[in-house]
mmCIF file of C-alpha atoms in Angstrom:
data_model
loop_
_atom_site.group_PDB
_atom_site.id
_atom_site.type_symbol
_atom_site.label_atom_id
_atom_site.label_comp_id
_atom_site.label_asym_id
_atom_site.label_seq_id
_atom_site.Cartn_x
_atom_site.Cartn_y
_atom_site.Cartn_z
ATOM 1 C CA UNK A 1 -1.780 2.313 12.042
ATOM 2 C CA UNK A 2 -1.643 1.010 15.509
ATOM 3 C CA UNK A 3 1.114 1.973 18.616
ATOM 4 C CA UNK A 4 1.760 -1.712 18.463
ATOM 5 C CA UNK A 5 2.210 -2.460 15.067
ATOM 6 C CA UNK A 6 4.656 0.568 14.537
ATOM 7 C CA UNK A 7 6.533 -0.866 17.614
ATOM 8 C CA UNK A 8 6.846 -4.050 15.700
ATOM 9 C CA UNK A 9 8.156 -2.504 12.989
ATOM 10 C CA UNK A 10 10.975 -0.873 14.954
ATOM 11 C CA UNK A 11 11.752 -3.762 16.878
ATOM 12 C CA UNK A 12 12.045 -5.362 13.948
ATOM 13 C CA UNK A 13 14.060 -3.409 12.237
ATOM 14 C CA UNK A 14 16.339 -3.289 15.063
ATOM 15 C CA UNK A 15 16.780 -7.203 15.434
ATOM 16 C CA UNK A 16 17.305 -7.524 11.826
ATOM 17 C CA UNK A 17 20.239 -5.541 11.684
ATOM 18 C CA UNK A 18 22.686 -8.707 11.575
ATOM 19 C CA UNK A 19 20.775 -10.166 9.452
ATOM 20 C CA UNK A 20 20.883 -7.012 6.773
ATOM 21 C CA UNK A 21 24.770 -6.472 7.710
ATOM 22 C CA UNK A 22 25.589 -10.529 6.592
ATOM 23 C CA UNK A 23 23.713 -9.961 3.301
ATOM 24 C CA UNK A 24 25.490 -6.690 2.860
ATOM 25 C CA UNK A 25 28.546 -8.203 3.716
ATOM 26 C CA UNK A 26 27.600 -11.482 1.219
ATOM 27 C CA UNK A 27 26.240 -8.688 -1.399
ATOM 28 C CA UNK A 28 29.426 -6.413 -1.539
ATOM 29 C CA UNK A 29 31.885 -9.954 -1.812
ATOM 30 C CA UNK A 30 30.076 -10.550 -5.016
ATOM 31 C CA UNK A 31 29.884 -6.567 -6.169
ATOM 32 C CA UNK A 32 33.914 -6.918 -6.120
ATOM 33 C CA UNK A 33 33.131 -9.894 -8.226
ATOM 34 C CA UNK A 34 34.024 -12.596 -5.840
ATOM 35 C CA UNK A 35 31.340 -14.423 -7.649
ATOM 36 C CA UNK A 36 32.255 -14.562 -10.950
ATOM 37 C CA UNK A 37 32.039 -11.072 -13.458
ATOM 38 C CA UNK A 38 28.385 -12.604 -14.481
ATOM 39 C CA UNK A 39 27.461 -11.931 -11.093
ATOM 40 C CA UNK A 40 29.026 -8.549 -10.431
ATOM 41 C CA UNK A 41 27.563 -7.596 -14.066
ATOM 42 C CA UNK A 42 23.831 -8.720 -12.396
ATOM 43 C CA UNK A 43 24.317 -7.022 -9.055
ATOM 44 C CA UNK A 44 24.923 -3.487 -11.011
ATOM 45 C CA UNK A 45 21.964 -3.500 -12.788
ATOM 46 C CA UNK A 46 19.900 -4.488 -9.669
ATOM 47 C CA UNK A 47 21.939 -2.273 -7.656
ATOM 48 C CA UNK A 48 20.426 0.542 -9.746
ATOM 49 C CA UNK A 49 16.972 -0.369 -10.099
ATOM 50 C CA UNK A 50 16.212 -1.205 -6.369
ATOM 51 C CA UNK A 51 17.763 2.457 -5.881
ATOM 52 C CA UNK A 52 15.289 3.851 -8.392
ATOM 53 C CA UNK A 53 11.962 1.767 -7.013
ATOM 54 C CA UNK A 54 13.695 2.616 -3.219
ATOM 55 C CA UNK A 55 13.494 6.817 -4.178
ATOM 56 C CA UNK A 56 10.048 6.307 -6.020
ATOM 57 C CA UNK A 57 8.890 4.154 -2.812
ATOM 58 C CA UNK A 58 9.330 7.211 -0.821
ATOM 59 C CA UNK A 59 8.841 10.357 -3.231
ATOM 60 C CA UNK A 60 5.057 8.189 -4.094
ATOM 61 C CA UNK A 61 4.580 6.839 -1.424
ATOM 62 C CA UNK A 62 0.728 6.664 -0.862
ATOM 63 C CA UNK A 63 0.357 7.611 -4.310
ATOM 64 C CA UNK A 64 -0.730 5.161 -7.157
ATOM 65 C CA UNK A 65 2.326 6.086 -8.761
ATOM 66 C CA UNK A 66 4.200 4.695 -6.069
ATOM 67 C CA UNK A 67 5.679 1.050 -6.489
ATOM 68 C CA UNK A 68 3.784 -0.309 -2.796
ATOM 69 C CA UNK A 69 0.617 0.442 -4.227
ATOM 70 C CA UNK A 70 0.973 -0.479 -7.994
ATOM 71 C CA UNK A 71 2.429 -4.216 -6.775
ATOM 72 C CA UNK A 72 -0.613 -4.929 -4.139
ATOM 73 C CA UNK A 73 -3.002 -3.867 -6.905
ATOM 74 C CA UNK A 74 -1.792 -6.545 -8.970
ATOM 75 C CA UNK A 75 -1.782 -8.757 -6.036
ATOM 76 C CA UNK A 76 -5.464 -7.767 -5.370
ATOM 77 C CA UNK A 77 -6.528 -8.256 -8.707
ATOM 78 C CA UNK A 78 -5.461 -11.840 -8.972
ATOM 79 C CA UNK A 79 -6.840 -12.872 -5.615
ATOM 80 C CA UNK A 80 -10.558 -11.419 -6.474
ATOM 81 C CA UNK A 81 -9.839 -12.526 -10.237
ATOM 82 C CA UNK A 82 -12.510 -15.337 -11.405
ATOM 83 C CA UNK A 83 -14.393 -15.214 -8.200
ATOM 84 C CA UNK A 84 -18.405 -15.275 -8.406
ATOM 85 C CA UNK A 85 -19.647 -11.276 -9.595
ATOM 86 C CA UNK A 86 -21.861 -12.296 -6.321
ATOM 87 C CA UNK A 87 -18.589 -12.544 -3.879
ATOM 88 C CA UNK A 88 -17.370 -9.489 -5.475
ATOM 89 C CA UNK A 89 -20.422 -7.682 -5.161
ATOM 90 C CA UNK A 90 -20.543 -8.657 -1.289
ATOM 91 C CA UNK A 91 -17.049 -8.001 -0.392
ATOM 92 C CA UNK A 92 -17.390 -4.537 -2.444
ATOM 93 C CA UNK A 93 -20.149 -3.585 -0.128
ATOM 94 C CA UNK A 94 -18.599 -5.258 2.871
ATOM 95 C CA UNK A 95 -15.546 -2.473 2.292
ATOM 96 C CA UNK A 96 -18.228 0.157 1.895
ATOM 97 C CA UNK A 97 -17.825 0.842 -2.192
ATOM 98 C CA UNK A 98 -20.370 3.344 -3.142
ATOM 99 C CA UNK A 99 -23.284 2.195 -5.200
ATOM 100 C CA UNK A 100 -22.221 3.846 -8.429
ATOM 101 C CA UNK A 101 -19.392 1.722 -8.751
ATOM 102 C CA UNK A 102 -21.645 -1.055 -8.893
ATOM 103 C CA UNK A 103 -22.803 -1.010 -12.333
ATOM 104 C CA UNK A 104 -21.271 -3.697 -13.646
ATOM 105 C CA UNK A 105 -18.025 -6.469 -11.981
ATOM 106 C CA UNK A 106 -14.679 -5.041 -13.722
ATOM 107 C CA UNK A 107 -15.829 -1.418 -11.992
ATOM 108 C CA UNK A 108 -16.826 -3.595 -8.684
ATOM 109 C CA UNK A 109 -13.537 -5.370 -8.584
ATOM 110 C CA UNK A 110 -11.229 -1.922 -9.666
ATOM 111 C CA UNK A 111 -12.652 0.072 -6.713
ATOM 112 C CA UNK A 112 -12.955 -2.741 -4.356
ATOM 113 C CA UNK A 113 -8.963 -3.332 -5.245
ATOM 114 C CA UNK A 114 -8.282 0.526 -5.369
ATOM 115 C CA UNK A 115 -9.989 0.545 -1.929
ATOM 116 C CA UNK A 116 -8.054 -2.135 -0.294
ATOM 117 C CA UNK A 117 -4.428 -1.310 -1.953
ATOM 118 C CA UNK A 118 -4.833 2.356 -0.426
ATOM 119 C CA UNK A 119 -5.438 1.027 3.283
ATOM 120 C CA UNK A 120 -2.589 -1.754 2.718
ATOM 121 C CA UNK A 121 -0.112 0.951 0.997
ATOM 122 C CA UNK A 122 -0.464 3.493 3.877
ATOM 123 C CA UNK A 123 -0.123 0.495 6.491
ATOM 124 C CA UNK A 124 2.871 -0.801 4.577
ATOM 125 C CA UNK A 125 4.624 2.552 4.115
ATOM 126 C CA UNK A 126 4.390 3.140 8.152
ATOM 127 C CA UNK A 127 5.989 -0.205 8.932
ATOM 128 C CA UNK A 128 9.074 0.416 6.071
ATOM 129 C CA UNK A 129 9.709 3.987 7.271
ATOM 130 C CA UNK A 130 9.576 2.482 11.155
ATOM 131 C CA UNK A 131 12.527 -0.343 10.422
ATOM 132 C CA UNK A 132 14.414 2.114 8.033
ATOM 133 C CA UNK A 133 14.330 4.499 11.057
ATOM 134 C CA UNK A 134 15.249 2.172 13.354
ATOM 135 C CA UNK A 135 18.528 1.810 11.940
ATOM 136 C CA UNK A 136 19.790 5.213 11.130
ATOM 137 C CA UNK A 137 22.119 5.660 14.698
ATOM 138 C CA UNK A 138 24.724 2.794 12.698
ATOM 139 C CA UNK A 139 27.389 4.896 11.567
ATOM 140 C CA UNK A 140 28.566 5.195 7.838
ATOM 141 C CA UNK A 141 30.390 2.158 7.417
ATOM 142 C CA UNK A 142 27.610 -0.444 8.491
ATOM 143 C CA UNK A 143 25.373 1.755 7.082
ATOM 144 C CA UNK A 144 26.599 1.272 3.824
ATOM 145 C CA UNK A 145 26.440 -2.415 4.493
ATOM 146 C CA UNK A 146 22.922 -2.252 5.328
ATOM 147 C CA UNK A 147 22.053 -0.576 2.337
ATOM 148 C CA UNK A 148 24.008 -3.155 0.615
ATOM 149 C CA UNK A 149 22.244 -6.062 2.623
ATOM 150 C CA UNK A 150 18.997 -3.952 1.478
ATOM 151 C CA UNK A 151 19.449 -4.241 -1.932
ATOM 152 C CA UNK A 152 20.714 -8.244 -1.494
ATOM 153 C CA UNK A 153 16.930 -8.576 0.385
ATOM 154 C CA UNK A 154 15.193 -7.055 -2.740
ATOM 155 C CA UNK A 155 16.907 -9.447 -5.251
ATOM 156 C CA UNK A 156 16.229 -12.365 -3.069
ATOM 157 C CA UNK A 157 12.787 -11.697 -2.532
ATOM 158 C CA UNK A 158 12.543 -11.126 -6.459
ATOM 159 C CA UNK A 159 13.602 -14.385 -6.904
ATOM 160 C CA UNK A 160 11.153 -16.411 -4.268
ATOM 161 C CA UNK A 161 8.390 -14.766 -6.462
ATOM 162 C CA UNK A 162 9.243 -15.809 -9.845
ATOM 163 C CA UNK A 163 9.770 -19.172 -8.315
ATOM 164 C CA UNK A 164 6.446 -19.169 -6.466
ATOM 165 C CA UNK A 165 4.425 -16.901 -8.394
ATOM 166 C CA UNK A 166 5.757 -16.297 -11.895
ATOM 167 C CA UNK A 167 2.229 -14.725 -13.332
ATOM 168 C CA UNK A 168 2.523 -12.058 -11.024
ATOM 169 C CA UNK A 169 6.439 -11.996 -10.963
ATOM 170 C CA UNK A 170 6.111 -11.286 -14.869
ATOM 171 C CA UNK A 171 3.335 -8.553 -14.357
ATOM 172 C CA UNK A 172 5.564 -6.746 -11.695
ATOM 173 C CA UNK A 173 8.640 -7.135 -13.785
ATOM 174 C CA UNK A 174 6.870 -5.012 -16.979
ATOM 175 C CA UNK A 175 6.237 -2.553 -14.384
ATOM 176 C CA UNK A 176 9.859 -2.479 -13.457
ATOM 177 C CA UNK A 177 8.640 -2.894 -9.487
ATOM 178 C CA UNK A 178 9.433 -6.763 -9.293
ATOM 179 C CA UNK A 179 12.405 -5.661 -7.103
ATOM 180 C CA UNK A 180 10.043 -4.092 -4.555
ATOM 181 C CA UNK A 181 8.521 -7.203 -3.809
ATOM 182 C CA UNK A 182 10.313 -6.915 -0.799
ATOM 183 C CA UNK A 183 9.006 -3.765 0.909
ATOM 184 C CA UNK A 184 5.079 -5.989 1.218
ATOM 185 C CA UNK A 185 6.608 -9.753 1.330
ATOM 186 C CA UNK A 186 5.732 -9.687 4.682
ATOM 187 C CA UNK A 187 2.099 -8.173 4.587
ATOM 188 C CA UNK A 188 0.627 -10.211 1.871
ATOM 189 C CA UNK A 189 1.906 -13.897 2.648
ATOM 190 C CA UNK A 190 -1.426 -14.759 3.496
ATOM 191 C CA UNK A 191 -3.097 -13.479 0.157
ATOM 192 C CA UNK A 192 -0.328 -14.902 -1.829
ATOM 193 C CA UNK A 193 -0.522 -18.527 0.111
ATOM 194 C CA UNK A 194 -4.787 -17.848 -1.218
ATOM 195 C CA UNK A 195 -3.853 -17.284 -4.488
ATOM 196 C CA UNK A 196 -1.321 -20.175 -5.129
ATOM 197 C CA UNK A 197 -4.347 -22.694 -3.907
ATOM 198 C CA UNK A 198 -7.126 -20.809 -6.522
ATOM 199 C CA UNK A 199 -6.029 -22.995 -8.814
ATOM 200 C CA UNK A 200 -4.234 -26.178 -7.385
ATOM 201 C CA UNK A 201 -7.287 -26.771 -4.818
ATOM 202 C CA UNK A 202 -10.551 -24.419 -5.392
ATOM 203 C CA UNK A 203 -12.210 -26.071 -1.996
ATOM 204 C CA UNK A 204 -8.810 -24.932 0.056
ATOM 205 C CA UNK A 205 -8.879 -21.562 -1.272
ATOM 206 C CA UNK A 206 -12.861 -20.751 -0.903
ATOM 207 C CA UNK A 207 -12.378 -21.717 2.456
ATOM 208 C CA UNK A 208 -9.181 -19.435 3.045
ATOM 209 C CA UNK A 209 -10.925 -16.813 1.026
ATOM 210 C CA UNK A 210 -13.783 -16.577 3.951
ATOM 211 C CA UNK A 211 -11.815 -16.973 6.172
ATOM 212 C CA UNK A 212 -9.320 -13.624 5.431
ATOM 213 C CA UNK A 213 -12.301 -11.834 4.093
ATOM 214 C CA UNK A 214 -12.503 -9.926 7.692
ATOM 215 C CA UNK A 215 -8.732 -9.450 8.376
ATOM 216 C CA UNK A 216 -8.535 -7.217 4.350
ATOM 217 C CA UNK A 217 -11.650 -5.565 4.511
ATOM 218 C CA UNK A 218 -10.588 -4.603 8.176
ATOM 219 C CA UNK A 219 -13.878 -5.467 8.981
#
């Protein structure tokens, strides 16, 4: 991870602190059930979840046990899913897969995703723990909030996938880490703009494809 990037990352999790206090402040209205009791009922079983996927997020974090790296590997697989076994075979190499992996395209594609989901999930982890450091000095009443706002953040983000991407929204959601969509939102908007074109326009997305190829491999 670079100086800069981890700067970034602390900047923005500085700046975002408003932002984080008025969904807090939105997220606890409708917790008291300003919303409606159907609402208050939904918050409380999100409120628990994102607090299970937020301690597994940091007790796994560069594990594959951990919810970062089990949501880009179903990211990954979709994006290199139905591509030529000769683009696979050339990105796998490109990455630097060793040759007995390349036997045959579903052990290609699994270490060319394991490959790239390790990279992006140590990456990722170093930006969330830079914003959630960056707002520790808040006190304990807008900290609260910000938790709050946290959790309001997950949901949201939950949402914009199901919307935009409800094949991987569903596969996320069996492994109970659709609500930590949010922690890699940011990361993979590019791959996830790719993948909603593979099938809408093939020409826009072979194009796209080439032209992110460098920026994921890290090449």
């Amino acid at each position: 991870m670079y100086a800069k990037e981890i700067a970034l990352a602390v900047f923005d999790g500085v700046v975002s602190i408003p932002i984080d206090l008025a969904y807090g402040v939105r997220r606890t209205f409708e917790d008291f059930g300003g919303s409606g009791s159907a609402t208050r009922v939904a918050n409380m079983a999100e409120n628990k979840r994102v607090a299970n996927i937020i301690e597994n997020a940091i007790k796994f974090a560069n594990t594959n046990a951990g919810p970062i790296t089990k949501i880009l590997k179903v990211i990954l697989e979709e994006f290199y899913r139905d591509l030529p076994d000769s683009v696979i075979e050339k990105a796998a190499k490109k990455a630097g897969v060793g040759a007995t992996y390349m036997t045959s395209r579903v052990s290609t594609q699994a270490a060319l995703v394991n490959l790239i989901a390790k990279k992006l999930t140590a990456q990722i982890t170093a930006k969330v723990i830079a914003r959630r450091l960056a707002k520790m000095g808040v006190g304990f009443a807008l900290g609260a909030l910000i938790i709050q706002g946290m959790i309001e953040k997950a949901s949201e983000s939950a949402k914009r996938l199901r919307l935009k991407h409800p094949l991987i929204y569903n596969k996320l959601r069996a492994q109970n880490v659709d609500m930590a969509y949010f922690l890699v939102e940011d990361s993979v908007i590019h791959i996830m703009d790719a993948i909603a074109k593979k099938s809408g326009n093939p020409e826009a997305f072979k194009k796209l494809f080439e032209e992110m190829e460098n920026e994921i491999l890290g090449n």
